[in-house]
Amino acid sequence: MRGDPAGMRVLQPRTIEEALDAFARRPSAVPLAGGTDFMVAWNAGGENGRVILDLSAITSWKRVRVSGRGLRIGALTTHWQLQHEASVKKHLPLLAEACATIGGRQIQTRGTLGGNIANASPAGDTFPPLAVYDAKVRLRSASGRRTLPFIEVFEGVKKTSLGAGELIESIDVDAPRKPTRQLFRKVGTRAASAISKTVAAGLLWTRPDGAIRELRFALGSMAPTVKRLRAVEAFVAGKKPTGEVVEEAAALLEEDVSPIDDFRSTRFYRLEVSRNLLRAFLK
Amino acid sequence: MKLPVSIAVNGSATSSEVEPRLLLVHYLRDVLGLTGTNVGCDTSQCGSCTVLIDGEAVKSCTVLAVQADGSDITTIEGLAQDGELHPIQQAFWDNHGLQCGFCTPGMILTATEILKKNPRADEHEVRHGLEGNICRCTGYENIVKSIVAAQSAKPAKKRASKKGAA
């Protein structure tokens, strides 16, 4: 343990109300869910002096509720739960698939969907699926609730638009009508426990004549935050995916992303492999 | 400021006042003296600190003891019953599933959960389930062999005991 022994205080609220009150009084506290990322940084001495708001006791946020066509996923639902939950596998299979690729099972049993979002890593693997499902994030503070479109939660690398004292309460998603094709694909250095070089999710609906009715495509690890490929989506709508259309769509991909060279991959590789994923999905 | 924790470990109630910073693995090792759970990497990569919290495999080097308050924990010390090795421990013994032994407690605890969730796990599923556990000696071959052997040993044992009961 390399964290400073003196530098940690843990608040342990027993109820949601206690948690919201405690966070209102200490907005600089770090809400702790599974801690799969934060605790690694803390062990390395990177988060000394932080006050931690331990959310372990908030059991009512650890469930998925189904109402009509909508799923309300409690923020503290784990990746393990999500990949096995029947309603998620049925209505949001891309999310279930993404959750199964995050770390090994010991990480999946601890890591939560709300924690993944609040952590706001550019490489969050659940983000492209939530982006194509048009998820909404319900926030709660001592002074009330508000709901944000999923994409708008992120402001940059590890930065969210959550206000002082706001906790993620749930992730709300309507089950989409059945797509003609769907895709989740994570590209990393190894099959297991890798952090993404690029991560893609796609939903595609076609018309009887083969033309594309609607495309939703999102990429992670390709910009500071998850991106929907709005230019590509708008371009292909109503068109048949001929070779020419697919190539033009692939060329438009760069409009919405800005990958970098870093220790995990290069801009060149990330663009090339993302364009190939898009091409293969459209054809 | 110390915080009280009550954690059931291997079926016995334990309680203590702990510093909030105390990691679960250090609660097990230093407070309770259960040193079978190893700390390998401190960064939740290697899996040698794996224990079961309420039946789920977790890496105890990145969980605070206070987060485990009220839970039920199984460590490697809790597997053998009445002096008899757990079938998975026996299978590791029989199949030479370890060399230096450092990763073994974590491997066995993870294996316990893999087989509990899927008693018919094949080699591929066992390998997938072990993705969060690293071994630098064996090349995994005998570890996987041990776990697959352990599951085929289990029903045989059950049949034997049923016969005995009849």
XYZ file of C-alpha atoms in Angstrom:
449
model
C 0.000 0.000 0.000
C 1.710 3.163 -1.162
C -1.147 5.596 -0.488
C -0.506 7.996 2.374
C -1.898 6.229 5.450
C -2.972 9.471 7.077
C -4.655 10.852 4.028
C -7.926 9.032 3.732
C -11.296 9.646 5.300
C -14.267 7.464 4.454
C -17.860 8.596 4.831
C -20.299 5.699 5.107
C -23.847 6.817 4.451
C -26.476 4.177 5.228
C -29.216 5.589 2.990
C -29.562 7.559 -0.252
C -30.629 10.638 1.705
C -27.599 10.395 3.974
C -25.345 10.000 0.934
C -26.823 13.073 -0.782
C -26.563 15.157 2.407
C -22.979 14.089 3.003
C -22.043 14.870 -0.617
C -23.764 18.276 -0.419
C -21.671 19.142 2.629
C -18.442 17.805 1.069
C -18.707 18.199 -2.707
C -14.978 17.459 -3.076
C -15.489 13.902 -1.796
C -15.023 11.035 -4.246
C -18.105 8.836 -4.548
C -16.789 5.274 -4.429
C -18.674 2.423 -6.086
C -16.641 -0.647 -7.107
C -13.406 1.323 -6.945
C -11.770 -0.761 -9.667
C -10.012 2.288 -11.126
C -9.873 4.660 -8.172
C -8.377 2.168 -5.726
C -5.528 1.395 -8.098
C -4.700 5.101 -8.242
C -5.049 5.350 -4.462
C -2.748 2.367 -3.845
C -0.184 4.114 -6.028
C -0.371 7.223 -3.873
C -2.158 9.297 -6.496
C -5.249 10.264 -4.513
C -3.866 11.117 -1.085
C -5.902 13.386 1.108
C -9.213 12.577 -0.556
C -12.434 12.112 1.352
C -14.294 9.066 0.102
C -18.049 8.699 -0.026
C -18.545 4.938 0.120
C -21.785 3.983 -1.640
C -21.677 0.289 -0.661
C -24.846 0.523 1.440
C -27.103 1.981 -1.278
C -28.560 -1.375 -2.290
C -31.588 0.036 -4.119
C -29.249 1.368 -6.825
C -27.912 -2.139 -7.489
C -30.879 -3.345 -9.559
C -32.294 -3.198 -13.078
C -35.966 -2.296 -13.245
C -38.065 -2.927 -16.347
C -41.141 -0.862 -17.138
C -42.867 -1.168 -20.495
C -40.125 -0.840 -23.092
C -37.739 0.915 -20.777
C -34.942 -0.286 -18.540
C -33.857 1.696 -15.501
C -30.379 0.497 -14.606
C -29.368 1.421 -11.069
C -26.009 3.217 -11.060
C -24.453 0.595 -8.784
C -25.383 -2.375 -10.970
C -22.186 -4.317 -11.718
C -20.779 -5.329 -15.095
C -21.244 -8.923 -13.963
C -24.952 -8.388 -13.257
C -25.477 -6.571 -16.551
C -23.972 -9.296 -18.725
C -26.221 -11.921 -17.085
C -29.432 -9.932 -16.557
C -32.135 -11.349 -18.875
C -33.727 -7.963 -19.668
C -30.353 -6.454 -20.621
C -29.354 -9.429 -22.774
C -32.711 -9.254 -24.548
C -33.137 -5.513 -25.100
C -29.592 -4.109 -24.863
C -27.341 -6.966 -26.045
C -24.512 -4.605 -27.010
C -24.316 -3.364 -23.417
C -24.271 -6.936 -22.067
C -21.497 -7.770 -24.524
C -19.464 -4.703 -23.586
C -19.717 -5.497 -19.875
C -18.312 -8.983 -20.534
C -15.120 -7.485 -22.032
C -14.209 -5.262 -19.094
C -11.262 -6.720 -17.162
C -11.569 -10.217 -15.764
C -14.485 -11.531 -13.718
C -13.119 -10.108 -10.447
C -13.269 -6.629 -11.986
C -16.709 -7.253 -13.474
C -18.120 -8.289 -10.091
C -16.980 -4.995 -8.516
C -17.116 -2.407 -11.296
C -20.437 -0.619 -11.771
C -22.095 1.103 -14.717
C -22.489 4.366 -12.791
C -18.866 4.211 -11.686
C -17.739 3.566 -15.252
C -19.624 6.680 -16.412
C -18.535 8.948 -13.553
C -14.923 7.879 -14.116
C -15.243 9.257 -17.676
C -12.302 7.426 -19.197
C -12.015 8.004 -22.965
C -11.768 4.195 -23.204
C -14.948 3.343 -21.270
C -16.181 0.205 -23.027
C -19.833 0.589 -22.034
C -20.007 4.042 -23.631
C -20.436 3.255 -27.355
C -23.380 0.904 -26.631
C -25.041 3.466 -24.331
C -24.454 6.140 -26.993
C -26.177 4.177 -29.775
C -29.019 3.228 -27.424
C -29.592 6.971 -26.742
C -29.385 6.346 -23.007
C -30.257 9.012 -20.457
C -28.485 9.532 -17.182
C -30.550 10.449 -14.144
C -28.684 12.570 -11.625
C -29.692 13.204 -8.058
C -28.523 15.687 -5.461
C -29.848 16.905 -2.116
C -31.771 19.590 -4.029
C -33.425 17.394 -6.660
C -33.136 15.382 -9.849
C -32.240 16.094 -13.449
C -31.754 13.962 -16.523
C -29.024 14.338 -19.144
C -28.621 12.688 -22.537
C -25.798 10.154 -22.059
C -23.377 11.840 -24.464
C -23.717 15.166 -22.634
C -22.383 13.718 -19.382
C -18.850 13.893 -20.763
C -16.860 17.105 -21.060
C -13.378 15.696 -21.598
C -10.848 13.158 -20.414
C -12.017 12.170 -16.915
C -14.292 15.235 -16.838
C -18.064 15.131 -16.492
C -20.769 17.759 -16.410
C -22.034 16.501 -13.055
C -22.605 19.388 -10.669
C -21.442 19.722 -7.059
C -23.112 17.113 -4.874
C -24.676 15.238 -7.786
C -24.634 11.454 -7.891
C -25.626 9.246 -10.819
C -28.815 7.514 -9.719
C -29.666 5.458 -12.786
C -29.097 4.975 -16.490
C -32.417 4.920 -18.340
C -32.676 3.250 -21.728
C -35.641 2.505 -23.956
C -35.364 -0.827 -25.737
C -34.867 0.050 -29.432
C -36.970 -1.569 -32.144
C -35.210 -4.670 -33.440
C -32.266 -3.651 -35.628
C -31.434 -5.376 -38.893
C -27.823 -5.637 -37.769
C -25.887 -4.745 -34.652
C -22.259 -4.619 -33.649
C -20.085 -4.396 -30.588
C -16.379 -4.671 -31.159
C -13.465 -3.902 -28.910
C -9.984 -3.794 -30.386
C -7.143 -4.166 -27.906
C -3.670 -5.610 -27.698
C -4.803 -8.892 -26.170
C -8.045 -10.853 -25.995
C -8.297 -10.505 -22.210
C -8.161 -7.598 -19.788
C -7.014 -5.112 -22.424
C -7.790 -1.415 -22.613
C -9.308 -0.472 -25.960
C -7.410 1.025 -28.881
C -10.814 1.567 -30.404
C -14.237 0.332 -29.322
C -17.277 0.434 -31.579
C -21.025 -0.063 -31.296
C -23.481 0.049 -34.161
C -27.200 -0.336 -34.823
C -28.521 -0.494 -38.362
C -32.029 -0.619 -39.733
C -32.558 -1.243 -43.438
C -35.609 -0.838 -45.671
C -37.068 -3.708 -47.727
C -35.283 -2.350 -50.817
C -31.921 -2.640 -49.036
C -31.464 1.077 -48.441
C -30.367 2.195 -44.979
C -33.274 3.523 -42.941
C -31.148 4.524 -39.963
C -27.582 4.048 -38.764
C -26.315 4.720 -35.268
C -22.589 4.261 -34.809
C -20.397 5.256 -31.887
C -16.684 4.997 -31.186
C -14.704 5.076 -27.943
C -10.965 5.647 -27.380
C -11.011 7.798 -30.534
C -11.436 11.213 -28.902
C -11.419 12.646 -25.362
C -15.017 11.419 -25.016
C -17.246 8.832 -26.697
C -18.481 10.021 -30.121
C -21.533 9.303 -32.253
C -20.559 9.513 -35.911
C -23.194 12.117 -36.773
C -21.742 12.992 -40.184
C -21.592 9.350 -41.257
C -25.055 8.628 -39.864
C -26.619 11.561 -41.740
C -24.771 10.720 -44.954
C -25.865 7.082 -45.235
C -29.516 7.609 -44.257
C -31.751 6.661 -47.201
C -28.857 5.364 -49.316
C -28.089 1.845 -50.455
C -24.699 0.711 -49.080
C -22.919 0.436 -52.425
C -19.136 0.276 -52.492
C -18.996 3.977 -53.302
C -21.343 4.988 -50.477
C -19.439 2.854 -47.968
C -16.127 4.417 -49.010
C -17.518 7.925 -48.725
C -18.948 7.058 -45.303
C -15.560 5.716 -44.186
C -13.913 8.936 -45.342
C -16.399 10.964 -43.274
C -15.510 9.112 -40.067
C -12.746 11.577 -39.272
C -15.275 14.430 -39.043
C -16.407 13.256 -35.626
C -13.300 11.805 -33.998
C -9.782 12.954 -33.169
C -7.665 9.960 -32.168
C -4.183 10.461 -30.801
C -0.867 8.626 -30.705
C -0.342 7.299 -27.212
C 1.221 4.341 -25.411
C -1.689 2.095 -26.395
C -1.908 2.762 -30.106
C -1.464 5.299 -32.886
C -3.792 7.745 -34.593
C -3.149 5.991 -37.909
C -4.020 2.524 -36.608
C -7.066 3.703 -34.699
C -8.504 5.440 -37.765
C -7.717 2.550 -40.091
C -9.256 -0.123 -37.896
C -12.303 2.033 -37.081
C -12.933 2.689 -40.777
C -12.656 -1.058 -41.419
C -15.181 -1.809 -38.671
C -17.585 0.719 -40.193
C -17.073 -0.652 -43.735
C -17.684 -4.240 -42.630
C -20.789 -3.229 -40.696
C -22.387 -1.288 -43.565
C -21.778 -3.861 -46.301
C -10.676 7.944 13.056
C -11.242 4.188 13.190
C -14.431 2.610 11.878
C -16.078 -0.589 13.097
C -16.403 -3.526 10.705
C -18.138 -6.873 11.101
C -17.218 -9.401 8.452
C -17.929 -13.129 8.393
C -14.778 -14.885 7.225
C -14.906 -18.581 6.354
C -18.077 -18.920 8.385
C -16.796 -17.223 11.540
C -17.913 -13.765 12.620
C -15.062 -11.289 12.929
C -15.190 -7.674 14.017
C -12.681 -4.967 14.575
C -12.088 -1.235 14.566
C -10.038 -0.421 11.482
C -8.496 2.588 9.807
C -10.653 3.523 6.801
C -7.594 3.167 4.567
C -7.170 -0.520 5.435
C -7.441 -2.744 2.386
C -9.488 -5.900 2.725
C -6.447 -8.038 1.943
C -4.584 -6.465 4.873
C -7.567 -6.993 7.138
C -7.405 -10.674 6.257
C -3.628 -10.980 6.507
C -2.634 -8.584 9.271
C -5.709 -8.321 11.496
C -6.958 -11.902 11.195
C -3.618 -13.576 10.424
C -5.017 -15.363 7.360
C -1.919 -15.100 5.194
C -3.049 -17.518 2.493
C -4.352 -14.571 0.473
C -1.357 -13.062 -1.309
C -0.656 -9.547 -2.534
C 1.015 -9.747 -5.914
C 0.696 -6.507 -7.854
C -1.302 -4.053 -5.730
C -2.952 -2.851 -8.960
C -5.747 -5.427 -9.394
C -4.086 -7.062 -12.381
C -2.619 -10.329 -11.118
C -5.515 -11.832 -9.159
C -3.421 -13.510 -6.451
C -5.422 -11.617 -3.800
C -8.749 -13.040 -5.064
C -11.292 -13.909 -2.369
C -15.041 -14.467 -2.536
C -17.278 -11.694 -1.188
C -20.836 -12.998 -0.849
C -19.885 -15.740 -3.305
C -18.384 -13.466 -5.974
C -14.705 -13.414 -6.883
C -13.090 -10.030 -6.184
C -9.575 -8.676 -5.884
C -9.111 -7.861 -2.215
C -6.164 -5.497 -2.843
C -8.503 -2.877 -4.275
C -11.412 -3.170 -1.835
C -11.436 -1.325 1.466
C -12.167 -3.447 4.525
C -14.948 -0.994 5.411
C -16.567 -1.630 2.015
C -16.827 -5.314 2.936
C -18.622 -4.510 6.205
C -21.519 -6.917 6.697
C -20.414 -9.321 4.000
C -19.500 -12.977 3.954
C -15.975 -13.772 2.794
C -14.301 -16.994 1.749
C -10.508 -17.271 1.625
C -8.282 -20.206 0.739
C -8.227 -21.178 4.438
C -11.973 -21.767 4.313
C -12.074 -24.376 1.560
C -10.805 -27.556 3.197
C -13.410 -29.208 5.429
C -12.634 -31.557 8.331
C -9.044 -32.015 7.214
C -10.102 -32.962 3.670
C -8.915 -30.814 0.795
C -11.622 -29.149 -1.288
C -12.025 -31.066 -4.604
C -10.358 -28.187 -6.463
C -7.417 -28.149 -4.046
C -7.106 -31.917 -4.438
C -7.223 -31.564 -8.232
C -4.406 -28.973 -8.156
C -2.399 -31.436 -6.036
C -3.116 -34.390 -8.314
C -2.503 -32.527 -11.580
C 0.568 -30.531 -10.553
C -1.466 -27.322 -10.961
C 1.144 -25.175 -9.233
C 4.837 -24.535 -9.191
C 5.899 -21.679 -6.905
C 2.374 -21.531 -5.488
C 2.057 -17.758 -5.126
C -0.899 -17.394 -7.512
C -2.528 -20.638 -6.343
C -4.907 -19.323 -3.640
C -6.298 -16.767 -6.085
C -6.516 -19.344 -8.870
C -8.378 -21.793 -6.646
C -10.836 -19.187 -5.318
C -11.565 -17.994 -8.865
C -11.953 -21.619 -9.972
C -14.420 -22.213 -7.134
C -16.612 -19.428 -8.433
C -16.264 -20.484 -12.088
C -17.438 -24.001 -11.278
C -20.171 -22.811 -8.938
C -21.655 -20.582 -11.649
C -21.073 -23.153 -14.382
C -20.495 -26.697 -13.092
C -20.040 -27.953 -16.661
C -17.431 -25.371 -17.704
C -15.264 -26.681 -20.528
C -11.610 -25.851 -21.068
C -12.421 -22.722 -23.044
C -14.792 -21.412 -20.359
C -12.255 -22.145 -17.637
C -9.565 -20.230 -19.531
C -11.980 -17.322 -20.086
C -12.882 -17.338 -16.391
C -9.205 -17.142 -15.400
C -8.530 -14.009 -17.454
C -8.057 -11.975 -14.288
C -5.454 -14.312 -12.775
C -1.821 -14.340 -13.795
C 0.626 -17.215 -13.282
C 4.295 -16.773 -14.176
C 5.356 -20.409 -13.687
C 3.044 -22.962 -15.182
C 1.952 -21.606 -18.546
C -1.599 -22.291 -17.262
C -1.777 -25.740 -18.852
C -1.901 -27.714 -15.604
C -4.035 -25.110 -13.854
C -6.742 -25.495 -16.485
C -6.313 -29.276 -16.394
C -6.770 -29.251 -12.617
C -9.978 -27.231 -12.762
C -11.483 -29.347 -15.519
C -10.516 -32.463 -13.538
C -12.063 -31.025 -10.363
C -15.452 -30.630 -11.973
C -15.541 -34.176 -13.270
C -14.484 -35.352 -9.806
C -17.423 -33.590 -8.136
C -20.399 -35.502 -9.531
C -18.537 -38.779 -8.985
C -18.215 -37.899 -5.324
C -21.896 -36.982 -5.114
C -22.919 -40.275 -6.683
C -20.746 -42.121 -4.215
C -22.297 -40.350 -1.241
C -25.823 -40.951 -2.567
C -25.069 -44.659 -2.845
C -23.730 -44.577 0.655
C -26.944 -42.941 1.880
C -29.119 -45.512 0.128
